[in-house]
mmCIF file with all atom_site columns, C-alpha atoms in Angstrom:
data_model
loop_
_atom_site.group_PDB
_atom_site.id
_atom_site.type_symbol
_atom_site.label_atom_id
_atom_site.label_alt_id
_atom_site.label_comp_id
_atom_site.label_asym_id
_atom_site.label_entity_id
_atom_site.label_seq_id
_atom_site.pdbx_PDB_ins_code
_atom_site.Cartn_x
_atom_site.Cartn_y
_atom_site.Cartn_z
_atom_site.occupancy
_atom_site.B_iso_or_equiv
_atom_site.pdbx_formal_charge
_atom_site.auth_seq_id
_atom_site.auth_comp_id
_atom_site.auth_asym_id
_atom_site.auth_atom_id
_atom_site.pdbx_PDB_model_num
ATOM 1   C CA . MET A 1 1   ? -20.003 10.592  -14.950 1.00 92.00 ? 30  MET A CA 1
ATOM 2   C CA . GLU A 1 2   ? -17.937 13.482  -13.878 1.00 92.00 ? 31  GLU A CA 1
ATOM 3   C CA . ASN A 1 3   ? -17.311 13.788  -10.137 1.00 96.00 ? 32  ASN A CA 1
ATOM 4   C CA . GLN A 1 4   ? -14.459 14.799  -8.294  1.00 94.00 ? 33  GLN A CA 1
ATOM 5   C CA . VAL A 1 5   ? -14.336 12.340  -5.811  1.00 94.00 ? 34  VAL A CA 1
ATOM 6   C CA . LEU A 1 6   ? -14.653 9.402   -8.177  1.00 96.00 ? 35  LEU A CA 1
ATOM 7   C CA . GLU A 1 7   ? -11.816 10.995  -10.241 1.00 94.00 ? 36  GLU A CA 1
ATOM 8   C CA . ALA A 1 8   ? -9.560  11.336  -7.163  1.00 94.00 ? 37  ALA A CA 1
ATOM 9   C CA . LEU A 1 9   ? -10.349 7.619   -6.395  1.00 95.00 ? 38  LEU A CA 1
ATOM 10  C CA . LYS A 1 10  ? -9.322  6.658   -9.966  1.00 95.00 ? 39  LYS A CA 1
ATOM 11  C CA . THR A 1 11  ? -6.409  8.614   -10.358 1.00 95.00 ? 40  THR A CA 1
ATOM 12  C CA . ARG A 1 12  ? -4.641  7.853   -6.880  1.00 96.00 ? 41  ARG A CA 1
ATOM 13  C CA . ARG A 1 13  ? -1.320  5.959   -7.109  1.00 97.00 ? 42  ARG A CA 1
ATOM 14  C CA . SER A 1 14  ? 1.329   4.224   -5.050  1.00 97.00 ? 43  SER A CA 1
ATOM 15  C CA . VAL A 1 15  ? 4.332   6.577   -5.029  1.00 97.00 ? 44  VAL A CA 1
ATOM 16  C CA . ARG A 1 16  ? 7.940   5.017   -4.302  1.00 96.00 ? 45  ARG A CA 1
ATOM 17  C CA . SER A 1 17  ? 9.971   8.006   -4.472  1.00 97.00 ? 46  SER A CA 1
ATOM 18  C CA . TYR A 1 18  ? 9.670   11.102  -2.349  1.00 98.00 ? 47  TYR A CA 1
ATOM 19  C CA . LEU A 1 19  ? 11.310  14.355  -2.018  1.00 97.00 ? 48  LEU A CA 1
ATOM 20  C CA . ASP A 1 20  ? 12.904  16.005  1.200   1.00 95.00 ? 49  ASP A CA 1
ATOM 21  C CA . LYS A 1 21  ? 9.881   18.205  1.688   1.00 97.00 ? 50  LYS A CA 1
ATOM 22  C CA . PRO A 1 22  ? 7.635   18.596  4.688   1.00 97.00 ? 51  PRO A CA 1
ATOM 23  C CA . ILE A 1 23  ? 3.951   18.394  4.140   1.00 98.00 ? 52  ILE A CA 1
ATOM 24  C CA . GLU A 1 24  ? 1.889   21.677  5.311   1.00 98.00 ? 53  GLU A CA 1
ATOM 25  C CA . GLN A 1 25  ? 0.336   21.089  8.710   1.00 98.00 ? 54  GLN A CA 1
ATOM 26  C CA . GLU A 1 26  ? -3.176  22.070  7.308   1.00 98.00 ? 55  GLU A CA 1
ATOM 27  C CA . LYS A 1 27  ? -2.757  19.246  4.880   1.00 98.00 ? 56  LYS A CA 1
ATOM 28  C CA . LEU A 1 28  ? -1.809  16.773  7.329   1.00 98.00 ? 57  LEU A CA 1
ATOM 29  C CA . ASP A 1 29  ? -4.801  17.771  9.543   1.00 98.00 ? 58  ASP A CA 1
ATOM 30  C CA . ALA A 1 30  ? -7.149  17.528  6.484   1.00 98.00 ? 59  ALA A CA 1
ATOM 31  C CA . ILE A 1 31  ? -5.945  13.854  5.880   1.00 98.00 ? 60  ILE A CA 1
ATOM 32  C CA . LEU A 1 32  ? -6.052  12.732  9.414   1.00 98.00 ? 61  LEU A CA 1
ATOM 33  C CA . GLU A 1 33  ? -9.227  13.963  9.963   1.00 98.00 ? 62  GLU A CA 1
ATOM 34  C CA . ALA A 1 34  ? -10.821 12.342  6.793   1.00 98.00 ? 63  ALA A CA 1
ATOM 35  C CA . ALA A 1 35  ? -9.256  9.086   7.627   1.00 98.00 ? 64  ALA A CA 1
ATOM 36  C CA . THR A 1 36  ? -11.237 9.292   10.762  1.00 98.00 ? 65  THR A CA 1
ATOM 37  C CA . TYR A 1 37  ? -14.397 9.233   9.028   1.00 98.00 ? 66  TYR A CA 1
ATOM 38  C CA . ALA A 1 38  ? -13.834 5.653   7.637   1.00 98.00 ? 67  ALA A CA 1
ATOM 39  C CA . PRO A 1 39  ? -16.677 3.339   8.503   1.00 98.00 ? 68  PRO A CA 1
ATOM 40  C CA . THR A 1 40  ? -16.018 1.075   11.519  1.00 97.00 ? 69  THR A CA 1
ATOM 41  C CA . GLY A 1 41  ? -17.963 -1.955  12.711  1.00 95.00 ? 70  GLY A CA 1
ATOM 42  C CA . MET A 1 42  ? -20.905 -0.937  15.241  1.00 94.00 ? 71  MET A CA 1
ATOM 43  C CA . GLY A 1 43  ? -19.537 2.656   14.783  1.00 95.00 ? 72  GLY A CA 1
ATOM 44  C CA . ARG A 1 44  ? -16.852 1.849   17.385  1.00 96.00 ? 73  ARG A CA 1
ATOM 45  C CA . GLN A 1 45  ? -14.061 3.858   16.026  1.00 97.00 ? 74  GLN A CA 1
ATOM 46  C CA . SER A 1 46  ? -11.617 1.360   17.427  1.00 97.00 ? 75  SER A CA 1
ATOM 47  C CA . PRO A 1 47  ? -8.619  1.914   15.003  1.00 98.00 ? 76  PRO A CA 1
ATOM 48  C CA . LYS A 1 48  ? -5.704  4.242   16.025  1.00 98.00 ? 77  LYS A CA 1
ATOM 49  C CA . ILE A 1 49  ? -3.558  6.285   13.973  1.00 98.00 ? 78  ILE A CA 1
ATOM 50  C CA . VAL A 1 50  ? 0.038   7.351   15.002  1.00 98.00 ? 79  VAL A CA 1
ATOM 51  C CA . LEU A 1 51  ? 1.674   10.038  12.916  1.00 98.00 ? 80  LEU A CA 1
ATOM 52  C CA . VAL A 1 52  ? 5.425   9.904   12.728  1.00 98.00 ? 81  VAL A CA 1
ATOM 53  C CA . GLN A 1 53  ? 7.034   13.189  11.565  1.00 97.00 ? 82  GLN A CA 1
ATOM 54  C CA . THR A 1 54  ? 10.556  13.340  13.076  1.00 97.00 ? 83  THR A CA 1
ATOM 55  C CA . LYS A 1 55  ? 13.251  11.738  11.039  1.00 97.00 ? 84  LYS A CA 1
ATOM 56  C CA . GLU A 1 56  ? 14.881  9.795   13.778  1.00 98.00 ? 85  GLU A CA 1
ATOM 57  C CA . LEU A 1 57  ? 11.609  7.942   14.754  1.00 98.00 ? 86  LEU A CA 1
ATOM 58  C CA . ARG A 1 58  ? 10.463  7.444   11.022  1.00 98.00 ? 87  ARG A CA 1
ATOM 59  C CA . ASP A 1 59  ? 14.300  6.114   10.343  1.00 98.00 ? 88  ASP A CA 1
ATOM 60  C CA . LYS A 1 60  ? 13.762  3.615   13.294  1.00 98.00 ? 89  LYS A CA 1
ATOM 61  C CA . ILE A 1 61  ? 10.596  2.402   12.205  1.00 98.00 ? 90  ILE A CA 1
ATOM 62  C CA . SER A 1 62  ? 12.052  1.918   8.788   1.00 98.00 ? 91  SER A CA 1
ATOM 63  C CA . ASN A 1 63  ? 14.967  -0.017  9.845   1.00 98.00 ? 92  ASN A CA 1
ATOM 64  C CA . LEU A 1 64  ? 12.582  -2.444  11.910  1.00 98.00 ? 93  LEU A CA 1
ATOM 65  C CA . ASN A 1 65  ? 10.460  -2.758  8.885   1.00 98.00 ? 94  ASN A CA 1
ATOM 66  C CA . LYS A 1 66  ? 13.704  -3.450  6.682   1.00 97.00 ? 95  LYS A CA 1
ATOM 67  C CA . ALA A 1 67  ? 14.666  -6.216  9.170   1.00 97.00 ? 96  ALA A CA 1
ATOM 68  C CA . VAL A 1 68  ? 11.283  -7.927  8.638   1.00 96.00 ? 97  VAL A CA 1
ATOM 69  C CA . SER A 1 69  ? 11.459  -7.643  4.962   1.00 96.00 ? 98  SER A CA 1
ATOM 70  C CA . GLY A 1 70  ? 14.997  -9.196  4.882   1.00 95.00 ? 99  GLY A CA 1
ATOM 71  C CA . ARG A 1 71  ? 15.629  -6.466  2.200   1.00 95.00 ? 100 ARG A CA 1
ATOM 72  C CA . ASP A 1 72  ? 18.451  -3.756  2.578   1.00 94.00 ? 101 ASP A CA 1
ATOM 73  C CA . VAL A 1 73  ? 16.408  -1.121  1.214   1.00 96.00 ? 102 VAL A CA 1
ATOM 74  C CA . ASP A 1 74  ? 14.221  1.813   2.691   1.00 98.00 ? 103 ASP A CA 1
ATOM 75  C CA . PRO A 1 75  ? 10.678  0.367   2.844   1.00 98.00 ? 104 PRO A CA 1
ATOM 76  C CA . PHE A 1 76  ? 9.482   3.935   3.126   1.00 98.00 ? 105 PHE A CA 1
ATOM 77  C CA . TYR A 1 77  ? 11.036  5.037   -0.050  1.00 97.00 ? 106 TYR A CA 1
ATOM 78  C CA . GLY A 1 78  ? 12.250  8.346   1.663   1.00 98.00 ? 107 GLY A CA 1
ATOM 79  C CA . ALA A 1 79  ? 8.952   9.590   2.484   1.00 98.00 ? 108 ALA A CA 1
ATOM 80  C CA . PRO A 1 80  ? 9.304   12.117  5.498   1.00 98.00 ? 109 PRO A CA 1
ATOM 81  C CA . VAL A 1 81  ? 6.079   11.120  7.212   1.00 98.00 ? 110 VAL A CA 1
ATOM 82  C CA . VAL A 1 82  ? 4.437   7.911   8.079   1.00 98.00 ? 111 VAL A CA 1
ATOM 83  C CA . ALA A 1 83  ? 0.971   7.335   9.486   1.00 98.00 ? 112 ALA A CA 1
ATOM 84  C CA . ILE A 1 84  ? 0.651   3.977   11.079  1.00 99.00 ? 113 ILE A CA 1
ATOM 85  C CA . VAL A 1 85  ? -2.925  2.590   11.475  1.00 99.00 ? 114 VAL A CA 1
ATOM 86  C CA . PHE A 1 86  ? -3.633  0.194   14.362  1.00 98.00 ? 115 PHE A CA 1
ATOM 87  C CA . GLY A 1 87  ? -6.418  -1.951  14.840  1.00 98.00 ? 116 GLY A CA 1
ATOM 88  C CA . HIS A 1 88  ? -7.730  -2.915  18.317  1.00 97.00 ? 117 HIS A CA 1
ATOM 89  C CA . LYS A 1 89  ? -8.285  -6.557  18.553  1.00 96.00 ? 118 LYS A CA 1
ATOM 90  C CA . THR A 1 90  ? -10.538 -6.875  21.281  1.00 96.00 ? 119 THR A CA 1
ATOM 91  C CA . ALA A 1 91  ? -12.636 -3.865  20.636  1.00 94.00 ? 120 ALA A CA 1
ATOM 92  C CA . ALA A 1 92  ? -14.704 -5.102  17.599  1.00 91.00 ? 121 ALA A CA 1
ATOM 93  C CA . HIS A 1 93  ? -14.649 -8.398  15.564  1.00 95.00 ? 122 HIS A CA 1
ATOM 94  C CA . THR A 1 94  ? -13.992 -6.157  12.509  1.00 97.00 ? 123 THR A CA 1
ATOM 95  C CA . TRP A 1 95  ? -11.045 -4.772  14.025  1.00 98.00 ? 124 TRP A CA 1
ATOM 96  C CA . PHE A 1 96  ? -8.717  -5.670  10.847  1.00 98.00 ? 125 PHE A CA 1
ATOM 97  C CA . GLU A 1 97  ? -11.334 -4.558  8.347   1.00 98.00 ? 126 GLU A CA 1
ATOM 98  C CA . ASP A 1 98  ? -11.973 -1.405  10.427  1.00 98.00 ? 127 ASP A CA 1
ATOM 99  C CA . ALA A 1 99  ? -8.326  -0.420  10.251  1.00 98.00 ? 128 ALA A CA 1
ATOM 100 C CA . CYS A 1 100 ? -8.039  -1.287  6.592   1.00 98.00 ? 129 CYS A CA 1
ATOM 101 C CA . LEU A 1 101 ? -10.806 1.215   5.752   1.00 98.00 ? 130 LEU A CA 1
ATOM 102 C CA . VAL A 1 102 ? -9.178  4.040   7.888   1.00 98.00 ? 131 VAL A CA 1
ATOM 103 C CA . ALA A 1 103 ? -5.754  3.316   5.921   1.00 98.00 ? 132 ALA A CA 1
ATOM 104 C CA . GLY A 1 104 ? -7.879  3.585   2.538   1.00 98.00 ? 133 GLY A CA 1
ATOM 105 C CA . ASN A 1 105 ? -9.528  6.872   3.617   1.00 98.00 ? 134 ASN A CA 1
ATOM 106 C CA . LEU A 1 106 ? -6.065  8.146   4.437   1.00 98.00 ? 135 LEU A CA 1
ATOM 107 C CA . LEU A 1 107 ? -4.471  7.537   1.283   1.00 98.00 ? 136 LEU A CA 1
ATOM 108 C CA . ASN A 1 108 ? -7.416  8.749   -0.857  1.00 98.00 ? 137 ASN A CA 1
ATOM 109 C CA . ALA A 1 109 ? -7.620  11.961  1.281   1.00 98.00 ? 138 ALA A CA 1
ATOM 110 C CA . ALA A 1 110 ? -3.873  12.274  0.680   1.00 98.00 ? 139 ALA A CA 1
ATOM 111 C CA . HIS A 1 111 ? -4.461  12.442  -2.986  1.00 98.00 ? 140 HIS A CA 1
ATOM 112 C CA . ALA A 1 112 ? -7.209  14.648  -2.419  1.00 97.00 ? 141 ALA A CA 1
ATOM 113 C CA . VAL A 1 113 ? -5.195  17.528  -1.173  1.00 97.00 ? 142 VAL A CA 1
ATOM 114 C CA . GLY A 1 114 ? -2.218  16.948  -3.618  1.00 97.00 ? 143 GLY A CA 1
ATOM 115 C CA . VAL A 1 115 ? 0.049   14.572  -1.129  1.00 98.00 ? 144 VAL A CA 1
ATOM 116 C CA . ASP A 1 116 ? 1.598   11.386  -2.520  1.00 98.00 ? 145 ASP A CA 1
ATOM 117 C CA . SER A 1 117 ? 1.171   8.126   -0.702  1.00 98.00 ? 146 SER A CA 1
ATOM 118 C CA . CYS A 1 118 ? 1.970   4.326   -0.532  1.00 98.00 ? 147 CYS A CA 1
ATOM 119 C CA . TYR A 1 119 ? 0.668   1.629   1.776   1.00 98.00 ? 148 TYR A CA 1
ATOM 120 C CA . ILE A 1 120 ? 3.520   -0.292  3.319   1.00 98.00 ? 149 ILE A CA 1
ATOM 121 C CA . TYR A 1 121 ? 3.091   -4.035  4.592   1.00 97.00 ? 150 TYR A CA 1
ATOM 122 C CA . ARG A 1 122 ? 4.828   -5.303  7.821   1.00 98.00 ? 151 ARG A CA 1
ATOM 123 C CA . ALA A 1 123 ? 3.224   -3.114  10.520  1.00 98.00 ? 152 ALA A CA 1
ATOM 124 C CA . ARG A 1 124 ? 2.006   -6.120  12.257  1.00 98.00 ? 153 ARG A CA 1
ATOM 125 C CA . GLU A 1 125 ? 5.395   -7.911  12.579  1.00 98.00 ? 154 GLU A CA 1
ATOM 126 C CA . VAL A 1 126 ? 7.150   -4.804  13.166  1.00 98.00 ? 155 VAL A CA 1
ATOM 127 C CA . PHE A 1 127 ? 4.739   -3.762  16.024  1.00 98.00 ? 156 PHE A CA 1
ATOM 128 C CA . ALA A 1 128 ? 4.662   -7.607  17.370  1.00 98.00 ? 157 ALA A CA 1
ATOM 129 C CA . SER A 1 129 ? 8.517   -7.494  17.822  1.00 98.00 ? 158 SER A CA 1
ATOM 130 C CA . GLU A 1 130 ? 10.053  -6.580  21.077  1.00 97.00 ? 159 GLU A CA 1
ATOM 131 C CA . GLU A 1 131 ? 11.151  -3.071  19.816  1.00 98.00 ? 160 GLU A CA 1
ATOM 132 C CA . GLY A 1 132 ? 7.838   -2.513  18.255  1.00 98.00 ? 161 GLY A CA 1
ATOM 133 C CA . LEU A 1 133 ? 5.890   -3.415  21.525  1.00 98.00 ? 162 LEU A CA 1
ATOM 134 C CA . ALA A 1 134 ? 8.293   -0.918  23.368  1.00 98.00 ? 163 ALA A CA 1
ATOM 135 C CA . LEU A 1 135 ? 7.107   1.695   21.051  1.00 98.00 ? 164 LEU A CA 1
ATOM 136 C CA . LEU A 1 136 ? 3.634   0.932   21.761  1.00 98.00 ? 165 LEU A CA 1
ATOM 137 C CA . LYS A 1 137 ? 4.065   1.052   25.400  1.00 98.00 ? 166 LYS A CA 1
ATOM 138 C CA . GLU A 1 138 ? 5.915   4.557   24.846  1.00 98.00 ? 167 GLU A CA 1
ATOM 139 C CA . TRP A 1 139 ? 2.748   5.858   22.969  1.00 98.00 ? 168 TRP A CA 1
ATOM 140 C CA . GLY A 1 140 ? 0.349   4.625   25.750  1.00 98.00 ? 169 GLY A CA 1
ATOM 141 C CA . MET A 1 141 ? -0.904  1.709   23.754  1.00 98.00 ? 170 MET A CA 1
ATOM 142 C CA . ASP A 1 142 ? -0.549  -2.007  24.608  1.00 96.00 ? 171 ASP A CA 1
ATOM 143 C CA . GLU A 1 143 ? -0.521  -5.478  22.641  1.00 95.00 ? 172 GLU A CA 1
ATOM 144 C CA . THR A 1 144 ? -4.372  -5.109  21.899  1.00 97.00 ? 173 THR A CA 1
ATOM 145 C CA . TYR A 1 145 ? -3.527  -2.684  19.239  1.00 98.00 ? 174 TYR A CA 1
ATOM 146 C CA . VAL A 1 146 ? -2.220  -4.580  16.234  1.00 98.00 ? 175 VAL A CA 1
ATOM 147 C CA . GLY A 1 147 ? -0.163  -2.749  13.254  1.00 98.00 ? 176 GLY A CA 1
ATOM 148 C CA . VAL A 1 148 ? -2.152  -3.070  9.959   1.00 98.00 ? 177 VAL A CA 1
ATOM 149 C CA . ALA A 1 149 ? -0.751  -0.202  7.688   1.00 98.00 ? 178 ALA A CA 1
ATOM 150 C CA . ASN A 1 150 ? 2.035   1.967   7.518   1.00 98.00 ? 179 ASN A CA 1
ATOM 151 C CA . CYS A 1 151 ? 0.655   4.865   5.192   1.00 98.00 ? 180 CYS A CA 1
ATOM 152 C CA . ILE A 1 152 ? 3.929   6.533   3.776   1.00 98.00 ? 181 ILE A CA 1
ATOM 153 C CA . LEU A 1 153 ? 3.194   10.411  2.852   1.00 98.00 ? 182 LEU A CA 1
ATOM 154 C CA . GLY A 1 154 ? 5.007   12.999  1.075   1.00 98.00 ? 183 GLY A CA 1
ATOM 155 C CA . TYR A 1 155 ? 5.716   14.823  -2.220  1.00 98.00 ? 184 TYR A CA 1
ATOM 156 C CA . GLY A 1 156 ? 6.589   12.478  -4.990  1.00 97.00 ? 185 GLY A CA 1
ATOM 157 C CA . ALA A 1 157 ? 10.041  12.988  -6.682  1.00 96.00 ? 186 ALA A CA 1
ATOM 158 C CA . GLY A 1 158 ? 8.877   12.685  -10.189 1.00 90.00 ? 187 GLY A CA 1
ATOM 159 C CA . GLU A 1 159 ? 5.519   11.423  -12.024 1.00 87.00 ? 188 GLU A CA 1
ATOM 160 C CA . ALA A 1 160 ? 3.238   9.235   -10.325 1.00 85.00 ? 189 ALA A CA 1
ATOM 161 C CA . PRO A 1 161 ? 2.962   5.849   -12.217 1.00 86.00 ? 190 PRO A CA 1
ATOM 162 C CA . ALA A 1 162 ? 0.120   5.455   -14.770 1.00 89.00 ? 191 ALA A CA 1
ATOM 163 C CA . ALA A 1 163 ? -2.671  3.034   -13.891 1.00 90.00 ? 192 ALA A CA 1
ATOM 164 C CA . LYS A 1 164 ? -2.719  -0.400  -15.230 1.00 92.00 ? 193 LYS A CA 1
ATOM 165 C CA . PRO A 1 165 ? -5.567  -1.350  -17.318 1.00 94.00 ? 194 PRO A CA 1
ATOM 166 C CA . ARG A 1 166 ? -8.534  -2.678  -15.019 1.00 95.00 ? 195 ARG A CA 1
ATOM 167 C CA . LYS A 1 167 ? -8.753  -6.634  -15.692 1.00 96.00 ? 196 LYS A CA 1
ATOM 168 C CA . GLU A 1 168 ? -12.027 -7.583  -17.564 1.00 95.00 ? 197 GLU A CA 1
ATOM 169 C CA . ASP A 1 169 ? -13.414 -10.063 -14.957 1.00 96.00 ? 198 ASP A CA 1
ATOM 170 C CA . TYR A 1 170 ? -13.168 -7.413  -11.950 1.00 96.00 ? 199 TYR A CA 1
ATOM 171 C CA . ILE A 1 171 ? -16.743 -6.977  -11.799 1.00 97.00 ? 200 ILE A CA 1
ATOM 172 C CA . LEU A 1 172 ? -19.432 -10.169 -11.949 1.00 95.00 ? 201 LEU A CA 1
ATOM 173 C CA . LYS A 1 173 ? -22.752 -8.824  -12.664 1.00 95.00 ? 202 LYS A CA 1
ATOM 174 C CA . VAL A 1 174 ? -25.231 -11.645 -11.668 1.00 96.00 ? 203 VAL A CA 1
#
């Protein structure tokens, strides 16, 4: 079956090398808007997205993430933009799943408009740290918000990797 949405879902890849090139505001706005249309439990729309576009703040959060990982490499792979998705742990019992769905929409929307992306872990640990909690407070959020995903965005420095073959037992029809 031919369908642009299905094709975009099948061709999105995680990119781990980025050009130092800004993303057009129109594209960022479209990506973020699409992310807000992810399903959420009881329609509560409880996740929150923090868009980080300044190099100084992006580098600060990258360094916090690097400290958690224990590796001395940029966990954001040089991507110029990070969209951090937070779940609100008291707003709905589905807070974590809701935030994951928002992150998925965000990554797929980025691909649909020609922007590369990758889901980066350790948002939970970063924003549970003293420095992370201070950032939350600075942004008008409190500890009821839990970091779920760092979605890095930018233009890849080269070809996106090819898809691995899908495993044979991925789907069980009963």
